[in-house]
Tab-separated table of C-alpha atoms and ligand atoms in Angstrom:
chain	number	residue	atom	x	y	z
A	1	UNK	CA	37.965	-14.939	4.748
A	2	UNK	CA	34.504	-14.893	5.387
A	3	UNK	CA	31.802	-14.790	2.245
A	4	UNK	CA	30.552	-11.422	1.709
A	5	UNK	CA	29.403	-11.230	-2.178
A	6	UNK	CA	26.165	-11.718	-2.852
A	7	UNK	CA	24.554	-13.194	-6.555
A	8	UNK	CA	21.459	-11.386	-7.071
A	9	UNK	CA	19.128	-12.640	-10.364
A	10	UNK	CA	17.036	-9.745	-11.233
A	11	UNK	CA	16.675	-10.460	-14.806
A	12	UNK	CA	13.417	-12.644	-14.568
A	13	UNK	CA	10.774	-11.454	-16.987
A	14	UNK	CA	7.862	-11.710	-14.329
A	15	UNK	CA	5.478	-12.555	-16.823
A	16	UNK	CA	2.880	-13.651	-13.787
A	17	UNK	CA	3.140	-10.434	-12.739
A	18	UNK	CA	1.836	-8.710	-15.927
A	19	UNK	CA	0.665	-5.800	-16.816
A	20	UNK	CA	2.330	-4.622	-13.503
A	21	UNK	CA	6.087	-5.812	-14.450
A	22	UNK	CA	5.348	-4.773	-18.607
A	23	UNK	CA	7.678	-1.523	-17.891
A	24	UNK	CA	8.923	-1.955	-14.215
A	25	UNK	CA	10.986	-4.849	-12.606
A	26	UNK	CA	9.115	-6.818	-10.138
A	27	UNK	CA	12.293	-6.519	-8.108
A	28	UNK	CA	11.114	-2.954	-7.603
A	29	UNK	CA	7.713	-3.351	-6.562
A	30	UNK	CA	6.684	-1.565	-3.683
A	31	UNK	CA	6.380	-3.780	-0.050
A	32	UNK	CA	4.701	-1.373	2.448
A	33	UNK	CA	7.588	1.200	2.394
A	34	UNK	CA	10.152	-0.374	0.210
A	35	UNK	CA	10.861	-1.859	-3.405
A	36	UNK	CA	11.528	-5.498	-2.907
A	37	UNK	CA	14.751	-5.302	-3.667
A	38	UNK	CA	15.656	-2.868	-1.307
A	39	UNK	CA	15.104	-5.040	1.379
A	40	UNK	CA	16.945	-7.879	0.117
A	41	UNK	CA	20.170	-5.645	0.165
A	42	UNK	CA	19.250	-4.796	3.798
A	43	UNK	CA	18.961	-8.299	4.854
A	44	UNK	CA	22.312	-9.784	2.925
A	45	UNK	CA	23.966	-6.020	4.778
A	46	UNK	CA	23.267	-7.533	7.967
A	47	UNK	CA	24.242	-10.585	7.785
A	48	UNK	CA	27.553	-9.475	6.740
A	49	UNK	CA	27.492	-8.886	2.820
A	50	UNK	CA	29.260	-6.402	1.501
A	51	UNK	CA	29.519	-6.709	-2.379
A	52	UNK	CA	26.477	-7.061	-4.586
A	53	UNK	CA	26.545	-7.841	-8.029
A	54	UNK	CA	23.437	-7.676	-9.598
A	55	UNK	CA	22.213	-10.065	-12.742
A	56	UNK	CA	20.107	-7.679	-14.481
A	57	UNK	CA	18.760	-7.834	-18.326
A	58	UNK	CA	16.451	-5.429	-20.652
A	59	UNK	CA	13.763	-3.096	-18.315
A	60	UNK	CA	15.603	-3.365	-15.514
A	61	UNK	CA	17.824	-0.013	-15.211
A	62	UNK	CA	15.300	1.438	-12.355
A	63	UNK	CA	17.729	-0.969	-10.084
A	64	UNK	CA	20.389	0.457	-10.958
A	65	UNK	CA	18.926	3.595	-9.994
A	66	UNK	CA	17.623	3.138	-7.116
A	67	UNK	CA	21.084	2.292	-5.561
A	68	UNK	CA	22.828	4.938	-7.350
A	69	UNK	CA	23.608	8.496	-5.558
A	70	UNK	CA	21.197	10.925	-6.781
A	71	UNK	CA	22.890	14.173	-6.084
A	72	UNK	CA	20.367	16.316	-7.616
A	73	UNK	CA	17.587	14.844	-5.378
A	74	UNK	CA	19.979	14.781	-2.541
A	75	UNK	CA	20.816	18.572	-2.482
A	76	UNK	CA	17.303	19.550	-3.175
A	77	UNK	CA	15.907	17.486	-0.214
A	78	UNK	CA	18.520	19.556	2.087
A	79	UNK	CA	17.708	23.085	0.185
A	80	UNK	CA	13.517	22.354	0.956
A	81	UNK	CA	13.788	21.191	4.318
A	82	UNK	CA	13.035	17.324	3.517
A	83	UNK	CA	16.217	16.660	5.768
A	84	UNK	CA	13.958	13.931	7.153
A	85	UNK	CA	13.445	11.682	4.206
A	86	UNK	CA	17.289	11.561	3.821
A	87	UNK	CA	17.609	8.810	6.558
A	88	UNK	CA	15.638	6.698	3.635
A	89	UNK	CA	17.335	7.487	0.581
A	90	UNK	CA	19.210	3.801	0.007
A	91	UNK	CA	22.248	5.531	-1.340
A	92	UNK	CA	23.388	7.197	2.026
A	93	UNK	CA	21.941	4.423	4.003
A	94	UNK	CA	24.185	1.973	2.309
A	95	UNK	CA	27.389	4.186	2.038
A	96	UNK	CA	28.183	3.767	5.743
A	97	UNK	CA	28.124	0.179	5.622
A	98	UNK	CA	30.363	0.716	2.780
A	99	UNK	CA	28.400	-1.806	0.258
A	100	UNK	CA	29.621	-2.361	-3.413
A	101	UNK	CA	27.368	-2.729	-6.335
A	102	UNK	CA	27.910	-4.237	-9.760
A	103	UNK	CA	26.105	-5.291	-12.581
A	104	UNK	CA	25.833	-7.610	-15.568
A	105	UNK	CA	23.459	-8.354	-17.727
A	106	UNK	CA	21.925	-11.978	-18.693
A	107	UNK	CA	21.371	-11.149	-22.481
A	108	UNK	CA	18.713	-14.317	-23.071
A	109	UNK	CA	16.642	-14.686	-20.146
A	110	UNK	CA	17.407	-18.513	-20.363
A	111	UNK	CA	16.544	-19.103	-16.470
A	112	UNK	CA	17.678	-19.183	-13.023
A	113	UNK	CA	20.387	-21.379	-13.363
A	114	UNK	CA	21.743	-19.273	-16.459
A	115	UNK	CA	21.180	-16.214	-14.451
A	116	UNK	CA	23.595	-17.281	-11.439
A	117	UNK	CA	25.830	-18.975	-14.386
A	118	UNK	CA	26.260	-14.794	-15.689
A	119	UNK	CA	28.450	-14.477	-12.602
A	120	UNK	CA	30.954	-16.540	-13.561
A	121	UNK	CA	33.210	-14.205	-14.747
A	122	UNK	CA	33.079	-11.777	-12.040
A	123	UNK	CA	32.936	-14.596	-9.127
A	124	UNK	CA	35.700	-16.630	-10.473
A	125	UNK	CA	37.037	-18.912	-7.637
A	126	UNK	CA	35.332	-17.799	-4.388
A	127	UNK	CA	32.282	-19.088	-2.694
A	128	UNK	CA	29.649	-16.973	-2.625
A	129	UNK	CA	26.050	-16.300	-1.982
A	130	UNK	CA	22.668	-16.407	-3.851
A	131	UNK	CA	19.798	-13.978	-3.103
A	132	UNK	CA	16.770	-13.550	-5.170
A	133	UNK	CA	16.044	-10.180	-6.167
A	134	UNK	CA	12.466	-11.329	-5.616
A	135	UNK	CA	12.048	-12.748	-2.636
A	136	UNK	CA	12.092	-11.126	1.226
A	137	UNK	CA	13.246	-13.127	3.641
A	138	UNK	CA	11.679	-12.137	6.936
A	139	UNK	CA	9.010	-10.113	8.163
A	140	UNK	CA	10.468	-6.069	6.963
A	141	UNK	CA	13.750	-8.154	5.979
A	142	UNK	CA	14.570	-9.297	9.412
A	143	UNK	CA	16.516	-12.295	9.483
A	144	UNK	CA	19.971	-13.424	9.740
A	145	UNK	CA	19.564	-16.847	8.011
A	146	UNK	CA	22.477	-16.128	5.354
A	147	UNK	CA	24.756	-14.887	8.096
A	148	UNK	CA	24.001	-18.187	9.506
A	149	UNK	CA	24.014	-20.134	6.127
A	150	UNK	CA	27.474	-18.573	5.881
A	151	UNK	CA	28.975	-19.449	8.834
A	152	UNK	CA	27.313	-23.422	8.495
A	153	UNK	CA	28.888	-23.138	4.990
A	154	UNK	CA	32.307	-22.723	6.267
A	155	UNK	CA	32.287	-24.890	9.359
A	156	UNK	CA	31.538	-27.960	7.643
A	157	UNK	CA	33.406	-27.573	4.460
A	158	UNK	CA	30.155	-27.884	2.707
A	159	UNK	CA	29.560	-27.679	-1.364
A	160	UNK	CA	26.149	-25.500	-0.743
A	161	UNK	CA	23.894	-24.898	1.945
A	162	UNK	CA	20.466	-24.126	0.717
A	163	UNK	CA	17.106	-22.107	2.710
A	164	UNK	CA	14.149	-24.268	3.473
A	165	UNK	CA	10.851	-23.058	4.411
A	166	UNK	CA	7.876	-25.379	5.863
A	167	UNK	CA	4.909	-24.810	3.531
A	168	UNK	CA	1.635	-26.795	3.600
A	169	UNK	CA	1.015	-30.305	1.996
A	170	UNK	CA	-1.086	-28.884	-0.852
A	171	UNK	CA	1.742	-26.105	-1.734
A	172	UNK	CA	4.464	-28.600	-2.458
A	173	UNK	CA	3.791	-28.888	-6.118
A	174	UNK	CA	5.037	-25.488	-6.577
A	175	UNK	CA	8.298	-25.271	-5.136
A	176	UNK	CA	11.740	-27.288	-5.180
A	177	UNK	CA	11.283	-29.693	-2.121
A	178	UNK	CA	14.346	-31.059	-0.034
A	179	UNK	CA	15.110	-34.559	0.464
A	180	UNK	CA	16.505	-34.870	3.836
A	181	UNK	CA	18.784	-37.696	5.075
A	182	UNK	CA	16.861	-39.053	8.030
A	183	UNK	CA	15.037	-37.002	9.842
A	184	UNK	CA	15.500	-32.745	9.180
A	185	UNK	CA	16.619	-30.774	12.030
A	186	UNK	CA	16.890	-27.293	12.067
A	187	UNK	CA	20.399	-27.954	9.752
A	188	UNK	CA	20.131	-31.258	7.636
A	189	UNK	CA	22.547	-33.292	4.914
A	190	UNK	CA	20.170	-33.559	1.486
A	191	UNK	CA	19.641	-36.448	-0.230
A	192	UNK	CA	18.135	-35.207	-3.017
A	193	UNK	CA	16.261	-32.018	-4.437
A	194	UNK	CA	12.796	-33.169	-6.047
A	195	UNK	CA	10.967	-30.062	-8.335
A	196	UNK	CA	7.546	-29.310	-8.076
A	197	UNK	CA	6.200	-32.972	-6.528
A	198	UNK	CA	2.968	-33.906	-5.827
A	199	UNK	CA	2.056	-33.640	-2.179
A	200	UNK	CA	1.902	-37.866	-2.227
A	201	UNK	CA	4.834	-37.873	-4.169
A	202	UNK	CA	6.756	-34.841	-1.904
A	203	UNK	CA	9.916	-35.986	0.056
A	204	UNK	CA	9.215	-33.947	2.734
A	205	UNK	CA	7.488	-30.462	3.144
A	206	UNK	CA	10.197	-28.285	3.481
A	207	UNK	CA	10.336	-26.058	0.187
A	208	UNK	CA	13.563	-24.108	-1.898
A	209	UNK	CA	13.382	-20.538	0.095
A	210	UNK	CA	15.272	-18.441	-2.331
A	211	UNK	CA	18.509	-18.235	-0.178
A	212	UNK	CA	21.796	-20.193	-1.496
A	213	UNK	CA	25.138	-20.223	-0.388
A	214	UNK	CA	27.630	-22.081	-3.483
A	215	UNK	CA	31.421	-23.315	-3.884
A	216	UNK	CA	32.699	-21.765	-7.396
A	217	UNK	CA	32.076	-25.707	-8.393
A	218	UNK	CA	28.590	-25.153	-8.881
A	219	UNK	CA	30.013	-23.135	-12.272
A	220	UNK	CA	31.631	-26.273	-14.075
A	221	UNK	CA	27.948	-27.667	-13.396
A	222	UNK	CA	26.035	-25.186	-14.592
A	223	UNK	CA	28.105	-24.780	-17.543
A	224	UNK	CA	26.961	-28.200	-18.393
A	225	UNK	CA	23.377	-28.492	-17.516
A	226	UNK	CA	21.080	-28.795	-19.790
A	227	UNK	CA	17.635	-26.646	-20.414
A	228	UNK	CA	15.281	-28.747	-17.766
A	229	UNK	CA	11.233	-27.784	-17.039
A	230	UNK	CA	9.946	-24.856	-19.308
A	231	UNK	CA	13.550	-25.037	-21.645
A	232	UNK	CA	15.037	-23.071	-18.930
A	233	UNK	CA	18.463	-24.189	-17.295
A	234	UNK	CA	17.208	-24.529	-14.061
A	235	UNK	CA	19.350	-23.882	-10.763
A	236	UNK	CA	17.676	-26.601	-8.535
A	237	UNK	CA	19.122	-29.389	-11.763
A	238	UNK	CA	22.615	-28.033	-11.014
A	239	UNK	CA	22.281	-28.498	-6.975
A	240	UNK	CA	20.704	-32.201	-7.663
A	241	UNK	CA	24.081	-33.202	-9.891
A	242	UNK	CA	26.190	-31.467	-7.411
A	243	UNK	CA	24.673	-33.695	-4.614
A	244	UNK	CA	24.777	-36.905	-7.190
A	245	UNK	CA	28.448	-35.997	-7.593
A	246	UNK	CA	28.966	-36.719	-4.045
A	247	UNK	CA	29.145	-33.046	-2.934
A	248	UNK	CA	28.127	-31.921	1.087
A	249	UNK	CA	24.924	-29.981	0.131
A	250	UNK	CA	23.434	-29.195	3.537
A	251	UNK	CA	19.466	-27.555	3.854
A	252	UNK	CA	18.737	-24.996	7.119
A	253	UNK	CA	15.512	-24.087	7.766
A	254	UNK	CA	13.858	-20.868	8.656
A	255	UNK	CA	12.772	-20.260	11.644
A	256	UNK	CA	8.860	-21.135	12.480
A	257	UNK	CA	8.286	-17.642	12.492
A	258	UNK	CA	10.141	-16.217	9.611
A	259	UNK	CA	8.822	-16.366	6.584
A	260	UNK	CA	9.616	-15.980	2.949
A	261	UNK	CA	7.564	-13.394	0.983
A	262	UNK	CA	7.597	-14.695	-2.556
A	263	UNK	CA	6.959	-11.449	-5.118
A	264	UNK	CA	6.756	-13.887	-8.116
A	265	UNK	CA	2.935	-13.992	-8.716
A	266	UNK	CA	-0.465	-11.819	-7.277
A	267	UNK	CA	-1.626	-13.627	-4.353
A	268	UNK	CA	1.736	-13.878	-2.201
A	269	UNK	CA	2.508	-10.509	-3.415
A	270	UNK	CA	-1.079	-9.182	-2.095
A	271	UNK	CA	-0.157	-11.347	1.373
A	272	UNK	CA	3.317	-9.524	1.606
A	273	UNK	CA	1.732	-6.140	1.022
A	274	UNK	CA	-0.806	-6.506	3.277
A	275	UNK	CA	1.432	-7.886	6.163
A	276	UNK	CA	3.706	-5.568	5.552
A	277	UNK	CA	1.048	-2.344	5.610
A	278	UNK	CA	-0.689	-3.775	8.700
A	279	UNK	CA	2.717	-3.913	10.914
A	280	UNK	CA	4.113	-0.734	9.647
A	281	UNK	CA	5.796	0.931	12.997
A	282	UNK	CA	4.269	4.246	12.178
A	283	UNK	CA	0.993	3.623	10.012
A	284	UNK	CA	0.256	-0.169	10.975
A	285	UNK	CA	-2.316	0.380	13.720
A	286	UNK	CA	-4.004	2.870	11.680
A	287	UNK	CA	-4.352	0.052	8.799
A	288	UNK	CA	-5.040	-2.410	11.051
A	289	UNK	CA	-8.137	-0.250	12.142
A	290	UNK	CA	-8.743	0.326	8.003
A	291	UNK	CA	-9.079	-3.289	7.388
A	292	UNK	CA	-11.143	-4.476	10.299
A	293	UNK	CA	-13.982	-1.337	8.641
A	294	UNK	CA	-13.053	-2.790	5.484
A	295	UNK	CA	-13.905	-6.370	6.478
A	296	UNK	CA	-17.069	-5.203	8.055
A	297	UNK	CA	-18.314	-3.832	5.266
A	298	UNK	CA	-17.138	-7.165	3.156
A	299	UNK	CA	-18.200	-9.615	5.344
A	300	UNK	CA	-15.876	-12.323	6.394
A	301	UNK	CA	-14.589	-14.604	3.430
B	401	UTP	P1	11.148	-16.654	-11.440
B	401	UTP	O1	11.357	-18.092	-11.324
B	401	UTP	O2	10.017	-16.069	-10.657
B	401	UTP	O3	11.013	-16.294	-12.972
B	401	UTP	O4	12.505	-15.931	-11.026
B	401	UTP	P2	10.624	-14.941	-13.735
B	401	UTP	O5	11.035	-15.116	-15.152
B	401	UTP	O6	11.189	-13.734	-13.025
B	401	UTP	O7	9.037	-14.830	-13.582
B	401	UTP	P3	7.865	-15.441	-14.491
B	401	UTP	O8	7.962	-16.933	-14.342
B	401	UTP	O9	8.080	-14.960	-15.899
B	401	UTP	O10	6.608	-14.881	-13.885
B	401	UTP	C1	13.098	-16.001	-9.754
B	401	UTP	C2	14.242	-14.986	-9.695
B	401	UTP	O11	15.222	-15.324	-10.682
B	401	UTP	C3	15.423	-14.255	-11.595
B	401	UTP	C4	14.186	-13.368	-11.464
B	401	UTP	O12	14.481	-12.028	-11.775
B	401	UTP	C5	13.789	-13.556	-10.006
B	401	UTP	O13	14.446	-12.643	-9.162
B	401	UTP	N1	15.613	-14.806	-12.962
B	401	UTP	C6	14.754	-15.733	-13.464
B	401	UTP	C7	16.664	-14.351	-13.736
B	401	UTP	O14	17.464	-13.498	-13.275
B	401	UTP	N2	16.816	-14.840	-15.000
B	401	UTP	C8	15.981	-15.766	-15.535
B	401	UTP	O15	16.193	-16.186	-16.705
B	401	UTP	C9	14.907	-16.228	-14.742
């Protein structure tokens, strides 16, 4: 049977993100039209995912919310005549694809890796996917790299097949960098999973893009792992043992052209607003005209 439940870690306390994430998640900061999160539930829906189950912890009920029918708002959109903003309401947009939600909380917020081990209970035995609840893949979520993760996943029997996204030389020291074997097509066997490296010391440039799909074994590991970098149990420690233990951990990369908008700190966040805004279908031109009077007045940087 093909994968369709999706591990989503929401329970990060986003302290880069402060003041802005003191009483809101950063999972449900606004993107142009859309809290982030939303559109990482529209990209898993189509690529197949039909379950959710959310690793929340304290501050973060607004998620729940936001995926939850609201009746009351429901019946008095249709009683004003706001018919129109129905078609955007997540709850009926996600009924007819008939998507599941559930929750659990991570009570310590002990990292990543002790996030996705939360799930354990609720997962038991199945593979399953990894999405996190802070991260868009995909310019206005399109992309189909987890349906395609999926399907790689099952083909070749594989332990875990992780995202990669190119990133320059100088960003490699903040992200989890593969180590291919040989030379990294578009799908590639890894070697090894090096965190944070200096760009002389970087394996390659291709860089952890938030995407994940896991056998159950990655459980056992994590269940053993100890706190790594910042006394946090870190996911990326439990993928490197998994691939010392012998197991088929495969990388795919995005797409030239697709890119992962990171909502984890202020400057990608302002890039993924802005890009977002400025390709809107219905108010992008208008912004687009905004921002060249805006940079006029500026000057250029
Ligand atoms: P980050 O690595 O950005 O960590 O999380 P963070 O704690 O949210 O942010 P900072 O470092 O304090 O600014 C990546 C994803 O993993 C989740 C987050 O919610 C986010 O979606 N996460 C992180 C958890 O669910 N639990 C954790 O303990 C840590």
């Amino acid at each position: 049977m093909a994968i369709d439940l999706a591990v989503v870690p929401v329970a990060g306390r986003g302290t880069r993100m402060l003041p802005l994430t003191k009483s809101q998640p950063k999972e449900m900061l606004p993107v142009g039209r859309r809290p982030v999160v939303q559109y990482v539930v529209e990209e898993l829906a189509a690529s197949g995912i039909r379950r959710m189950l959310f690793i929340t912890g304290p501050g973060k009920t607004a998620i729940e919310n936001h995926f939850d029918f609201d009746n009351e708002l429901i019946t008095h959109l249709r009683e004003t005549g706001g018919e129109r903003f129905l078609e955007e309401m997540p709850e009926l947009r996600f009924q007819r694809e008939n998507l599941e939600y559930f929750y659990t909380r991570q009570r310590r917020q002990l990292g990543l890796g002790h996030a996705v081990l939360c799930a354990r209970a609720m997962v038991g035995n199945q593979p399953f996917v990894v999405a996190l609840g802070d991260s868009i893949i995909g310019l206005h979520a399109e992309s189909d790299i987890v349906r395609r993760m999926v399907e790689r996943f099952e083909r070749d029997r594989a332990d875990a097949v992780i995202c990669f996204e190119e990133v320059l030389p100088q960003e490699v020291s903040r992200y989890g960098i593969a180590k291919p074997r040989g030379t990294a097509g578009d799908v590639f066997q890894l070697d090894d999973v090096v965190e944070k490296p200096t760009p002389d010391q970087a394996p390659s440039s291709l860089a952890i893009a938030a995407r994940y799909v896991c056998s159950p074994v990655i459980f056992d590991i994590l269940a053993d792992t100890p706190p790594g970098a910042g006394g946090e149990i870190q996911f990326t420690d439990a993928l490197r043992r998994l691939i010392q233990q012998g197991g088929k951990v495969l990388g795919m990369r995005l797409a030239p052209d697709v890119r992962r908008y990171d909502i984890g700190g202020f400057e990608s966040y302002f890039r993924a607003f802005t890009e977002f805004v400025i390709s809107d279908p219905q108010l992008g031109q208008a912004m687009r005209k905004h921002l060249s009077d805006l940079l006029e007045r500026y000057g250029p940087a």
